[in-house]
């Protein structure tokens, strides 16, 4: 008799009344034959998200293998504290995440991923390709590029792209990745990055080109606005600090990967700061960070020239 591990699916939601029903449908339509613990956690949404969820669960025929647990916090915790709270409630052997504005489109998503773990016993984290959905309804391919191939992937490629290139809603991971919860996750402003760090420190990373998920792009406008630039600079600074905490926590076991990552994102930060700085400071930044790496030096001068053209 084949036994299937229990999977905990976490849906974190806040102010997503327009999307939450589609998210719930995508989870509850999974054909996984094992038990699914479905944790829906509403962070005290100010809109009608709570009413929609309660009405949905009251009228939906829940599959027998689902154990649905709904929590509506009385006080808003904030994105990361709510995410961490939800992680700590999960009891399954594996944990999957689908936030309240994304949704699954492959009914066999979980089944395929558990099959992958069975075939690759050293794998602790698996993610797939996804599609993006923009505000105008346009669908595009996401996370389906040359760096990620079917099967176990190179950790350096995963780390290089991880700052913005794996879709959390496609991921499933062994519970040991977050049990105990690594301390560096607590100070990170995003959840996907430290999850990936913990996974690569404990086992192999798997990827499949199957498109299982739609990732909704809610933001409007470009990163060229001052507010967006500030947000991105803050995020990169925080990711670098998280990487340093990870390095200390793992007793520098992955120092080569840490140095590689720091170099990659140090220059991403420099490029952004060149765009935001005054002309004199931008020139100074460029000269101070000249590198024997031709590609990075070229990109700095290209960014500097772009700044000159924009300010004319």
PDB file of C-alpha atoms in Angstrom:
ATOM      1  CA  UNK A   1       0.000   0.000   0.000  1.00  0.00           C
ATOM      2  CA  UNK A   2       1.381   3.410  -0.999  1.00  0.00           C
ATOM      3  CA  UNK A   3       1.470   5.947   1.807  1.00  0.00           C
ATOM      4  CA  UNK A   4       1.332   9.662   1.139  1.00  0.00           C
ATOM      5  CA  UNK A   5       2.716  12.281   3.544  1.00  0.00           C
ATOM      6  CA  UNK A   6       0.489  14.998   4.955  1.00  0.00           C
ATOM      7  CA  UNK A   7       0.931  18.346   3.254  1.00  0.00           C
ATOM      8  CA  UNK A   8       0.215  21.657   4.964  1.00  0.00           C
ATOM      9  CA  UNK A   9      -0.926  24.342   2.518  1.00  0.00           C
ATOM     10  CA  UNK A  10      -0.645  27.910   3.827  1.00  0.00           C
ATOM     11  CA  UNK A  11      -2.754  30.690   2.357  1.00  0.00           C
ATOM     12  CA  UNK A  12      -1.876  34.075   3.808  1.00  0.00           C
ATOM     13  CA  UNK A  13      -4.293  36.837   2.931  1.00  0.00           C
ATOM     14  CA  UNK A  14      -4.831  40.530   3.607  1.00  0.00           C
ATOM     15  CA  UNK A  15      -7.190  42.791   1.690  1.00  0.00           C
ATOM     16  CA  UNK A  16      -7.606  40.359  -1.192  1.00  0.00           C
ATOM     17  CA  UNK A  17     -11.375  40.213  -1.536  1.00  0.00           C
ATOM     18  CA  UNK A  18     -11.102  40.273  -5.339  1.00  0.00           C
ATOM     19  CA  UNK A  19      -8.853  37.226  -5.543  1.00  0.00           C
ATOM     20  CA  UNK A  20      -9.266  34.964  -2.521  1.00  0.00           C
ATOM     21  CA  UNK A  21     -12.006  32.728  -3.955  1.00  0.00           C
ATOM     22  CA  UNK A  22      -9.829  31.807  -6.936  1.00  0.00           C
ATOM     23  CA  UNK A  23      -6.979  30.980  -4.542  1.00  0.00           C
ATOM     24  CA  UNK A  24      -9.186  28.712  -2.438  1.00  0.00           C
ATOM     25  CA  UNK A  25     -10.548  26.953  -5.532  1.00  0.00           C
ATOM     26  CA  UNK A  26      -7.045  26.187  -6.790  1.00  0.00           C
ATOM     27  CA  UNK A  27      -6.071  24.533  -3.507  1.00  0.00           C
ATOM     28  CA  UNK A  28      -9.271  22.593  -2.878  1.00  0.00           C
ATOM     29  CA  UNK A  29      -9.270  21.205  -6.436  1.00  0.00           C
ATOM     30  CA  UNK A  30      -5.957  19.418  -5.891  1.00  0.00           C
ATOM     31  CA  UNK A  31      -6.179  15.691  -6.638  1.00  0.00           C
ATOM     32  CA  UNK A  32      -3.493  14.723  -4.136  1.00  0.00           C
ATOM     33  CA  UNK A  33      -4.540  11.386  -2.530  1.00  0.00           C
ATOM     34  CA  UNK A  34      -2.997  12.067   0.885  1.00  0.00           C
ATOM     35  CA  UNK A  35      -4.173  14.295   3.727  1.00  0.00           C
ATOM     36  CA  UNK A  36      -3.976  18.062   3.217  1.00  0.00           C
ATOM     37  CA  UNK A  37      -4.011  20.444   6.151  1.00  0.00           C
ATOM     38  CA  UNK A  38      -5.264  23.712   4.649  1.00  0.00           C
ATOM     39  CA  UNK A  39      -4.410  26.701   6.849  1.00  0.00           C
ATOM     40  CA  UNK A  40      -6.088  29.935   5.746  1.00  0.00           C
ATOM     41  CA  UNK A  41      -4.796  32.910   7.713  1.00  0.00           C
ATOM     42  CA  UNK A  42      -6.453  36.306   7.309  1.00  0.00           C
ATOM     43  CA  UNK A  43      -4.444  39.155   8.833  1.00  0.00           C
ATOM     44  CA  UNK A  44      -7.469  41.196   9.925  1.00  0.00           C
ATOM     45  CA  UNK A  45      -8.305  42.427   6.419  1.00  0.00           C
ATOM     46  CA  UNK A  46     -10.067  45.815   6.305  1.00  0.00           C
ATOM     47  CA  UNK A  47     -12.273  44.741   3.386  1.00  0.00           C
ATOM     48  CA  UNK A  48     -14.753  41.879   2.954  1.00  0.00           C
ATOM     49  CA  UNK A  49     -12.117  39.127   2.695  1.00  0.00           C
ATOM     50  CA  UNK A  50     -13.293  37.553   5.955  1.00  0.00           C
ATOM     51  CA  UNK A  51     -16.960  37.457   4.893  1.00  0.00           C
ATOM     52  CA  UNK A  52     -16.040  35.948   1.537  1.00  0.00           C
ATOM     53  CA  UNK A  53     -13.929  33.208   3.138  1.00  0.00           C
ATOM     54  CA  UNK A  54     -16.549  32.334   5.760  1.00  0.00           C
ATOM     55  CA  UNK A  55     -19.313  32.223   3.161  1.00  0.00           C
ATOM     56  CA  UNK A  56     -17.144  30.170   0.804  1.00  0.00           C
ATOM     57  CA  UNK A  57     -16.294  27.574   3.457  1.00  0.00           C
ATOM     58  CA  UNK A  58     -19.914  27.368   4.608  1.00  0.00           C
ATOM     59  CA  UNK A  59     -21.163  26.526   1.127  1.00  0.00           C
ATOM     60  CA  UNK A  60     -18.254  24.608  -0.369  1.00  0.00           C
ATOM     61  CA  UNK A  61     -18.198  20.818  -0.355  1.00  0.00           C
ATOM     62  CA  UNK A  62     -14.779  20.179   1.173  1.00  0.00           C
ATOM     63  CA  UNK A  63     -12.990  17.024  -0.084  1.00  0.00           C
ATOM     64  CA  UNK A  64     -12.663  14.347   2.600  1.00  0.00           C
ATOM     65  CA  UNK A  65      -8.861  14.450   2.633  1.00  0.00           C
ATOM     66  CA  UNK A  66      -8.813  18.173   3.485  1.00  0.00           C
ATOM     67  CA  UNK A  67      -8.607  19.469   7.052  1.00  0.00           C
ATOM     68  CA  UNK A  68      -9.421  23.171   6.687  1.00  0.00           C
ATOM     69  CA  UNK A  69      -8.461  25.539   9.503  1.00  0.00           C
ATOM     70  CA  UNK A  70      -9.407  29.197   9.130  1.00  0.00           C
ATOM     71  CA  UNK A  71      -7.984  31.959  11.349  1.00  0.00           C
ATOM     72  CA  UNK A  72      -8.965  35.627  11.175  1.00  0.00           C
ATOM     73  CA  UNK A  73      -6.635  37.597  13.429  1.00  0.00           C
ATOM     74  CA  UNK A  74      -8.327  40.175  15.611  1.00  0.00           C
ATOM     75  CA  UNK A  75      -5.314  42.489  15.346  1.00  0.00           C
ATOM     76  CA  UNK A  76      -3.219  42.962  12.230  1.00  0.00           C
ATOM     77  CA  UNK A  77       0.191  41.318  12.661  1.00  0.00           C
ATOM     78  CA  UNK A  78       1.879  42.551   9.492  1.00  0.00           C
ATOM     79  CA  UNK A  79       3.082  40.528   6.528  1.00  0.00           C
ATOM     80  CA  UNK A  80       6.164  38.765   7.919  1.00  0.00           C
ATOM     81  CA  UNK A  81       4.873  38.173  11.499  1.00  0.00           C
ATOM     82  CA  UNK A  82       1.698  36.681  10.020  1.00  0.00           C
ATOM     83  CA  UNK A  83       3.726  34.485   7.664  1.00  0.00           C
ATOM     84  CA  UNK A  84       5.903  33.246  10.525  1.00  0.00           C
ATOM     85  CA  UNK A  85       2.832  32.620  12.696  1.00  0.00           C
ATOM     86  CA  UNK A  86       1.304  30.503   9.926  1.00  0.00           C
ATOM     87  CA  UNK A  87       4.511  28.518   9.422  1.00  0.00           C
ATOM     88  CA  UNK A  88       4.532  27.629  13.107  1.00  0.00           C
ATOM     89  CA  UNK A  89       0.992  26.235  12.900  1.00  0.00           C
ATOM     90  CA  UNK A  90       1.800  23.784  10.112  1.00  0.00           C
ATOM     91  CA  UNK A  91       1.929  20.112  11.138  1.00  0.00           C
ATOM     92  CA  UNK A  92       2.409  18.412   7.752  1.00  0.00           C
ATOM     93  CA  UNK A  93       5.554  16.644   6.609  1.00  0.00           C
ATOM     94  CA  UNK A  94       5.696  19.082   3.700  1.00  0.00           C
ATOM     95  CA  UNK A  95       4.587  22.705   3.449  1.00  0.00           C
ATOM     96  CA  UNK A  96       3.271  24.503   0.369  1.00  0.00           C
ATOM     97  CA  UNK A  97       2.354  28.186   0.140  1.00  0.00           C
ATOM     98  CA  UNK A  98      -0.245  29.954  -1.987  1.00  0.00           C
ATOM     99  CA  UNK A  99      -0.889  33.550  -0.971  1.00  0.00           C
ATOM    100  CA  UNK A 100      -4.325  35.068  -1.345  1.00  0.00           C
ATOM    101  CA  UNK A 101      -3.686  36.840  -4.632  1.00  0.00           C
ATOM    102  CA  UNK A 102      -2.049  33.917  -6.461  1.00  0.00           C
ATOM    103  CA  UNK A 103      -3.689  30.682  -7.576  1.00  0.00           C
ATOM    104  CA  UNK A 104      -2.850  27.157  -8.750  1.00  0.00           C
ATOM    105  CA  UNK A 105      -3.916  26.053 -12.213  1.00  0.00           C
ATOM    106  CA  UNK A 106      -2.573  22.479 -12.177  1.00  0.00           C
ATOM    107  CA  UNK A 107      -4.770  20.081 -10.183  1.00  0.00           C
ATOM    108  CA  UNK A 108      -1.852  17.649  -9.969  1.00  0.00           C
ATOM    109  CA  UNK A 109       0.625  20.219  -8.640  1.00  0.00           C
ATOM    110  CA  UNK A 110       1.045  18.676  -5.192  1.00  0.00           C
ATOM    111  CA  UNK A 111       0.978  15.091  -6.464  1.00  0.00           C
ATOM    112  CA  UNK A 112       3.735  15.788  -8.994  1.00  0.00           C
ATOM    113  CA  UNK A 113       5.871  17.508  -6.395  1.00  0.00           C
ATOM    114  CA  UNK A 114       5.584  14.703  -3.846  1.00  0.00           C
ATOM    115  CA  UNK A 115       6.498  12.254  -6.633  1.00  0.00           C
ATOM    116  CA  UNK A 116       9.582  14.370  -7.283  1.00  0.00           C
ATOM    117  CA  UNK A 117      10.619  14.131  -3.626  1.00  0.00           C
ATOM    118  CA  UNK A 118      10.176  10.358  -3.688  1.00  0.00           C
ATOM    119  CA  UNK A 119      12.431  10.081  -6.746  1.00  0.00           C
ATOM    120  CA  UNK A 120      14.978  12.511  -5.271  1.00  0.00           C
ATOM    121  CA  UNK A 121      15.309  11.683  -1.556  1.00  0.00           C
ATOM    122  CA  UNK A 122      17.998  14.322  -0.940  1.00  0.00           C
ATOM    123  CA  UNK A 123      15.721  17.091  -2.230  1.00  0.00           C
ATOM    124  CA  UNK A 124      14.108  19.290   0.446  1.00  0.00           C
ATOM    125  CA  UNK A 125      12.665  22.082  -1.701  1.00  0.00           C
ATOM    126  CA  UNK A 126      10.903  22.038  -5.059  1.00  0.00           C
ATOM    127  CA  UNK A 127       9.417  24.793  -7.204  1.00  0.00           C
ATOM    128  CA  UNK A 128       7.985  25.072 -10.698  1.00  0.00           C
ATOM    129  CA  UNK A 129       7.448  27.493 -13.535  1.00  0.00           C
ATOM    130  CA  UNK A 130       4.558  29.945 -13.304  1.00  0.00           C
ATOM    131  CA  UNK A 131       2.655  32.522 -15.306  1.00  0.00           C
ATOM    132  CA  UNK A 132       2.284  36.176 -14.426  1.00  0.00           C
ATOM    133  CA  UNK A 133      -1.024  37.992 -14.569  1.00  0.00           C
ATOM    134  CA  UNK A 134      -0.940  41.765 -14.977  1.00  0.00           C
ATOM    135  CA  UNK A 135      -3.660  44.244 -14.119  1.00  0.00           C
ATOM    136  CA  UNK A 136      -4.752  44.384 -17.744  1.00  0.00           C
ATOM    137  CA  UNK A 137      -5.303  40.610 -17.776  1.00  0.00           C
ATOM    138  CA  UNK A 138      -2.205  39.709 -19.810  1.00  0.00           C
ATOM    139  CA  UNK A 139      -0.578  36.357 -19.040  1.00  0.00           C
ATOM    140  CA  UNK A 140       3.143  35.790 -19.413  1.00  0.00           C
ATOM    141  CA  UNK A 141       5.672  33.070 -18.594  1.00  0.00           C
ATOM    142  CA  UNK A 142       7.601  33.411 -15.369  1.00  0.00           C
ATOM    143  CA  UNK A 143      10.582  31.500 -13.949  1.00  0.00           C
ATOM    144  CA  UNK A 144      11.031  29.482 -17.092  1.00  0.00           C
ATOM    145  CA  UNK A 145      14.516  30.470 -18.161  1.00  0.00           C
ATOM    146  CA  UNK A 146      17.882  28.959 -19.014  1.00  0.00           C
ATOM    147  CA  UNK A 147      19.244  28.934 -15.455  1.00  0.00           C
ATOM    148  CA  UNK A 148      16.613  26.460 -14.246  1.00  0.00           C
ATOM    149  CA  UNK A 149      16.322  23.019 -15.835  1.00  0.00           C
ATOM    150  CA  UNK A 150      14.088  20.071 -14.917  1.00  0.00           C
ATOM    151  CA  UNK A 151      15.537  18.123 -12.002  1.00  0.00           C
ATOM    152  CA  UNK A 152      18.024  19.047  -9.276  1.00  0.00           C
ATOM    153  CA  UNK A 153      19.417  22.501  -9.994  1.00  0.00           C
ATOM    154  CA  UNK A 154      22.734  24.169  -9.298  1.00  0.00           C
ATOM    155  CA  UNK A 155      22.686  25.982  -5.948  1.00  0.00           C
ATOM    156  CA  UNK A 156      24.652  28.914  -7.306  1.00  0.00           C
ATOM    157  CA  UNK A 157      22.092  29.458 -10.062  1.00  0.00           C
ATOM    158  CA  UNK A 158      19.302  29.188  -7.521  1.00  0.00           C
ATOM    159  CA  UNK A 159      20.997  31.672  -5.193  1.00  0.00           C
ATOM    160  CA  UNK A 160      21.835  34.102  -7.973  1.00  0.00           C
ATOM    161  CA  UNK A 161      18.216  34.279  -9.055  1.00  0.00           C
ATOM    162  CA  UNK A 162      16.583  33.864  -5.679  1.00  0.00           C
ATOM    163  CA  UNK A 163      16.315  37.555  -4.832  1.00  0.00           C
ATOM    164  CA  UNK A 164      13.440  37.842  -7.263  1.00  0.00           C
ATOM    165  CA  UNK A 165      13.283  34.763  -9.401  1.00  0.00           C
ATOM    166  CA  UNK A 166      11.474  31.930  -7.695  1.00  0.00           C
ATOM    167  CA  UNK A 167       7.753  32.066  -7.272  1.00  0.00           C
ATOM    168  CA  UNK A 168       6.787  31.279  -3.675  1.00  0.00           C
ATOM    169  CA  UNK A 169       3.334  30.071  -4.696  1.00  0.00           C
ATOM    170  CA  UNK A 170       4.914  27.239  -6.693  1.00  0.00           C
ATOM    171  CA  UNK A 171       7.156  26.020  -3.860  1.00  0.00           C
ATOM    172  CA  UNK A 172       6.794  23.048  -1.560  1.00  0.00           C
ATOM    173  CA  UNK A 173       9.394  22.074   1.022  1.00  0.00           C
ATOM    174  CA  UNK A 174      10.220  19.557   3.707  1.00  0.00           C
ATOM    175  CA  UNK A 175       9.081  20.815   7.104  1.00  0.00           C
ATOM    176  CA  UNK A 176      12.618  20.486   8.470  1.00  0.00           C
ATOM    177  CA  UNK A 177      13.479  23.565   6.389  1.00  0.00           C
ATOM    178  CA  UNK A 178      11.549  25.660   8.935  1.00  0.00           C
ATOM    179  CA  UNK A 179      11.532  23.397  11.996  1.00  0.00           C
ATOM    180  CA  UNK A 180      13.216  24.824  13.931  1.00  0.00           C
ATOM    181  CA  UNK A 181      12.701  28.200  12.312  1.00  0.00           C
ATOM    182  CA  UNK A 182      16.119  29.676  11.416  1.00  0.00           C
ATOM    183  CA  UNK A 183      16.673  33.002  13.229  1.00  0.00           C
ATOM    184  CA  UNK A 184      17.720  34.895  10.102  1.00  0.00           C
ATOM    185  CA  UNK A 185      14.150  34.659   8.800  1.00  0.00           C
ATOM    186  CA  UNK A 186      12.924  36.860  11.647  1.00  0.00           C
ATOM    187  CA  UNK A 187      14.735  39.999  10.494  1.00  0.00           C
ATOM    188  CA  UNK A 188      14.106  39.540   6.778  1.00  0.00           C
ATOM    189  CA  UNK A 189      11.406  41.707   5.205  1.00  0.00           C
ATOM    190  CA  UNK A 190      10.412  38.972   2.718  1.00  0.00           C
ATOM    191  CA  UNK A 191       9.683  35.297   3.304  1.00  0.00           C
ATOM    192  CA  UNK A 192      10.836  33.602   0.102  1.00  0.00           C
ATOM    193  CA  UNK A 193      14.511  34.503   0.387  1.00  0.00           C
ATOM    194  CA  UNK A 194      15.318  33.017   3.830  1.00  0.00           C
ATOM    195  CA  UNK A 195      13.199  29.960   3.004  1.00  0.00           C
ATOM    196  CA  UNK A 196      15.429  29.346   0.028  1.00  0.00           C
ATOM    197  CA  UNK A 197      18.564  29.865   2.117  1.00  0.00           C
ATOM    198  CA  UNK A 198      17.419  27.359   4.719  1.00  0.00           C
ATOM    199  CA  UNK A 199      16.573  24.848   2.010  1.00  0.00           C
ATOM    200  CA  UNK A 200      19.906  25.022   0.198  1.00  0.00           C
ATOM    201  CA  UNK A 201      21.725  24.586   3.520  1.00  0.00           C
ATOM    202  CA  UNK A 202      19.836  21.357   4.249  1.00  0.00           C
ATOM    203  CA  UNK A 203      19.543  19.537   0.947  1.00  0.00           C
ATOM    204  CA  UNK A 204      19.019  19.711  -2.779  1.00  0.00           C
ATOM    205  CA  UNK A 205      16.778  22.112  -4.695  1.00  0.00           C
ATOM    206  CA  UNK A 206      14.460  20.732  -7.373  1.00  0.00           C
ATOM    207  CA  UNK A 207      12.691  22.434 -10.265  1.00  0.00           C
ATOM    208  CA  UNK A 208      10.107  21.448 -12.875  1.00  0.00           C
ATOM    209  CA  UNK A 209       9.131  23.368 -15.990  1.00  0.00           C
ATOM    210  CA  UNK A 210       5.455  22.505 -15.478  1.00  0.00           C
ATOM    211  CA  UNK A 211       3.424  25.716 -15.232  1.00  0.00           C
ATOM    212  CA  UNK A 212       1.377  25.136 -12.084  1.00  0.00           C
ATOM    213  CA  UNK A 213       0.622  28.617 -10.814  1.00  0.00           C
ATOM    214  CA  UNK A 214      -0.486  32.116 -11.741  1.00  0.00           C
ATOM    215  CA  UNK A 215       1.425  34.864  -9.964  1.00  0.00           C
ATOM    216  CA  UNK A 216      -0.557  38.086  -9.878  1.00  0.00           C
ATOM    217  CA  UNK A 217       1.354  41.324 -10.460  1.00  0.00           C
ATOM    218  CA  UNK A 218      -0.508  43.936  -8.449  1.00  0.00           C
ATOM    219  CA  UNK A 219       1.953  46.792  -8.537  1.00  0.00           C
ATOM    220  CA  UNK A 220       1.360  49.557 -11.058  1.00  0.00           C
ATOM    221  CA  UNK A 221       4.098  51.687 -12.573  1.00  0.00           C
ATOM    222  CA  UNK A 222       7.810  51.130 -12.892  1.00  0.00           C
ATOM    223  CA  UNK A 223      10.760  50.890 -10.524  1.00  0.00           C
ATOM    224  CA  UNK A 224      11.959  54.226 -11.869  1.00  0.00           C
ATOM    225  CA  UNK A 225       9.725  56.132  -9.459  1.00  0.00           C
ATOM    226  CA  UNK A 226      11.466  57.429  -6.339  1.00  0.00           C
ATOM    227  CA  UNK A 227       9.248  55.437  -3.981  1.00  0.00           C
ATOM    228  CA  UNK A 228       9.841  52.193  -5.860  1.00  0.00           C
ATOM    229  CA  UNK A 229      13.566  52.833  -5.964  1.00  0.00           C
ATOM    230  CA  UNK A 230      13.639  53.370  -2.202  1.00  0.00           C
ATOM    231  CA  UNK A 231      11.718  50.147  -1.647  1.00  0.00           C
ATOM    232  CA  UNK A 232      14.116  48.178  -3.812  1.00  0.00           C
ATOM    233  CA  UNK A 233      17.229  49.655  -2.158  1.00  0.00           C
ATOM    234  CA  UNK A 234      15.818  48.792   1.258  1.00  0.00           C
ATOM    235  CA  UNK A 235      15.047  45.257   0.100  1.00  0.00           C
ATOM    236  CA  UNK A 236      18.534  44.651  -1.298  1.00  0.00           C
ATOM    237  CA  UNK A 237      20.157  46.031   1.871  1.00  0.00           C
ATOM    238  CA  UNK A 238      17.972  43.712   3.929  1.00  0.00           C
ATOM    239  CA  UNK A 239      18.759  40.685   1.763  1.00  0.00           C
ATOM    240  CA  UNK A 240      22.484  41.317   2.150  1.00  0.00           C
ATOM    241  CA  UNK A 241      22.063  41.570   5.922  1.00  0.00           C
ATOM    242  CA  UNK A 242      20.048  38.322   5.890  1.00  0.00           C
ATOM    243  CA  UNK A 243      22.827  36.662   3.907  1.00  0.00           C
ATOM    244  CA  UNK A 244      25.348  37.753   6.545  1.00  0.00           C
ATOM    245  CA  UNK A 245      23.164  36.345   9.325  1.00  0.00           C
ATOM    246  CA  UNK A 246      22.827  33.100   7.353  1.00  0.00           C
ATOM    247  CA  UNK A 247      26.610  32.889   6.977  1.00  0.00           C
ATOM    248  CA  UNK A 248      27.095  33.257  10.732  1.00  0.00           C
ATOM    249  CA  UNK A 249      24.296  30.796  11.538  1.00  0.00           C
ATOM    250  CA  UNK A 250      25.770  28.094   9.302  1.00  0.00           C
ATOM    251  CA  UNK A 251      29.285  28.670  10.692  1.00  0.00           C
ATOM    252  CA  UNK A 252      30.474  29.844   7.275  1.00  0.00           C
ATOM    253  CA  UNK A 253      29.894  26.432   5.736  1.00  0.00           C
ATOM    254  CA  UNK A 254      28.563  28.089   2.576  1.00  0.00           C
ATOM    255  CA  UNK A 255      30.984  31.024   2.461  1.00  0.00           C
ATOM    256  CA  UNK A 256      31.740  30.553  -1.243  1.00  0.00           C
ATOM    257  CA  UNK A 257      28.051  30.888  -2.083  1.00  0.00           C
ATOM    258  CA  UNK A 258      27.693  33.825   0.322  1.00  0.00           C
ATOM    259  CA  UNK A 259      30.603  35.694  -1.305  1.00  0.00           C
ATOM    260  CA  UNK A 260      29.163  34.992  -4.743  1.00  0.00           C
ATOM    261  CA  UNK A 261      25.733  36.286  -3.732  1.00  0.00           C
ATOM    262  CA  UNK A 262      27.123  39.369  -1.988  1.00  0.00           C
ATOM    263  CA  UNK A 263      29.094  40.323  -5.068  1.00  0.00           C
ATOM    264  CA  UNK A 264      26.068  39.936  -7.337  1.00  0.00           C
ATOM    265  CA  UNK A 265      23.772  42.028  -5.172  1.00  0.00           C
ATOM    266  CA  UNK A 266      26.394  44.553  -4.129  1.00  0.00           C
ATOM    267  CA  UNK A 267      26.531  45.667  -7.755  1.00  0.00           C
ATOM    268  CA  UNK A 268      22.759  45.603  -8.192  1.00  0.00           C
ATOM    269  CA  UNK A 269      22.658  47.990  -5.246  1.00  0.00           C
ATOM    270  CA  UNK A 270      25.354  50.189  -6.780  1.00  0.00           C
ATOM    271  CA  UNK A 271      23.463  50.427 -10.080  1.00  0.00           C
ATOM    272  CA  UNK A 272      20.331  51.578  -8.265  1.00  0.00           C
ATOM    273  CA  UNK A 273      22.233  54.101  -6.152  1.00  0.00           C
ATOM    274  CA  UNK A 274      23.906  55.563  -9.227  1.00  0.00           C
ATOM    275  CA  UNK A 275      20.436  56.263 -10.638  1.00  0.00           C
ATOM    276  CA  UNK A 276      19.272  57.891  -7.405  1.00  0.00           C
ATOM    277  CA  UNK A 277      22.359  59.937  -6.561  1.00  0.00           C
ATOM    278  CA  UNK A 278      23.311  63.417  -7.666  1.00  0.00           C
ATOM    279  CA  UNK A 279      25.483  63.555 -10.758  1.00  0.00           C
ATOM    280  CA  UNK A 280      28.702  64.125  -8.789  1.00  0.00           C
ATOM    281  CA  UNK A 281      27.909  61.334  -6.322  1.00  0.00           C
ATOM    282  CA  UNK A 282      26.994  58.985  -9.174  1.00  0.00           C
ATOM    283  CA  UNK A 283      30.376  59.583 -10.822  1.00  0.00           C
ATOM    284  CA  UNK A 284      32.111  59.035  -7.475  1.00  0.00           C
ATOM    285  CA  UNK A 285      30.207  55.780  -6.903  1.00  0.00           C
ATOM    286  CA  UNK A 286      31.195  54.521 -10.337  1.00  0.00           C
ATOM    287  CA  UNK A 287      34.891  55.300  -9.907  1.00  0.00           C
ATOM    288  CA  UNK A 288      35.035  53.883  -6.371  1.00  0.00           C
ATOM    289  CA  UNK A 289      33.599  50.556  -7.499  1.00  0.00           C
ATOM    290  CA  UNK A 290      35.545  49.897 -10.672  1.00  0.00           C
ATOM    291  CA  UNK A 291      36.074  46.167 -10.989  1.00  0.00           C
ATOM    292  CA  UNK A 292      38.279  43.764 -12.944  1.00  0.00           C
ATOM    293  CA  UNK A 293      34.972  42.121 -13.815  1.00  0.00           C
ATOM    294  CA  UNK A 294      34.420  43.729 -17.218  1.00  0.00           C
ATOM    295  CA  UNK A 295      30.670  43.036 -17.278  1.00  0.00           C
ATOM    296  CA  UNK A 296      30.067  44.806 -13.961  1.00  0.00           C
ATOM    297  CA  UNK A 297      32.256  47.798 -14.848  1.00  0.00           C
ATOM    298  CA  UNK A 298      30.523  48.054 -18.217  1.00  0.00           C
ATOM    299  CA  UNK A 299      27.111  47.937 -16.538  1.00  0.00           C
ATOM    300  CA  UNK A 300      28.121  50.719 -14.114  1.00  0.00           C
ATOM    301  CA  UNK A 301      29.185  53.029 -16.942  1.00  0.00           C
ATOM    302  CA  UNK A 302      26.064  52.104 -18.903  1.00  0.00           C
ATOM    303  CA  UNK A 303      23.931  52.993 -15.861  1.00  0.00           C
ATOM    304  CA  UNK A 304      25.826  56.261 -15.423  1.00  0.00           C
ATOM    305  CA  UNK A 305      25.252  57.199 -19.073  1.00  0.00           C
ATOM    306  CA  UNK A 306      21.558  56.354 -18.725  1.00  0.00           C
ATOM    307  CA  UNK A 307      21.397  58.725 -15.744  1.00  0.00           C
ATOM    308  CA  UNK A 308      22.997  61.519 -17.779  1.00  0.00           C
ATOM    309  CA  UNK A 309      20.486  61.030 -20.587  1.00  0.00           C
ATOM    310  CA  UNK A 310      17.524  61.061 -18.195  1.00  0.00           C
ATOM    311  CA  UNK A 311      18.609  64.274 -16.477  1.00  0.00           C
ATOM    312  CA  UNK A 312      19.009  66.231 -19.716  1.00  0.00           C
TER     313      UNK A 312
END
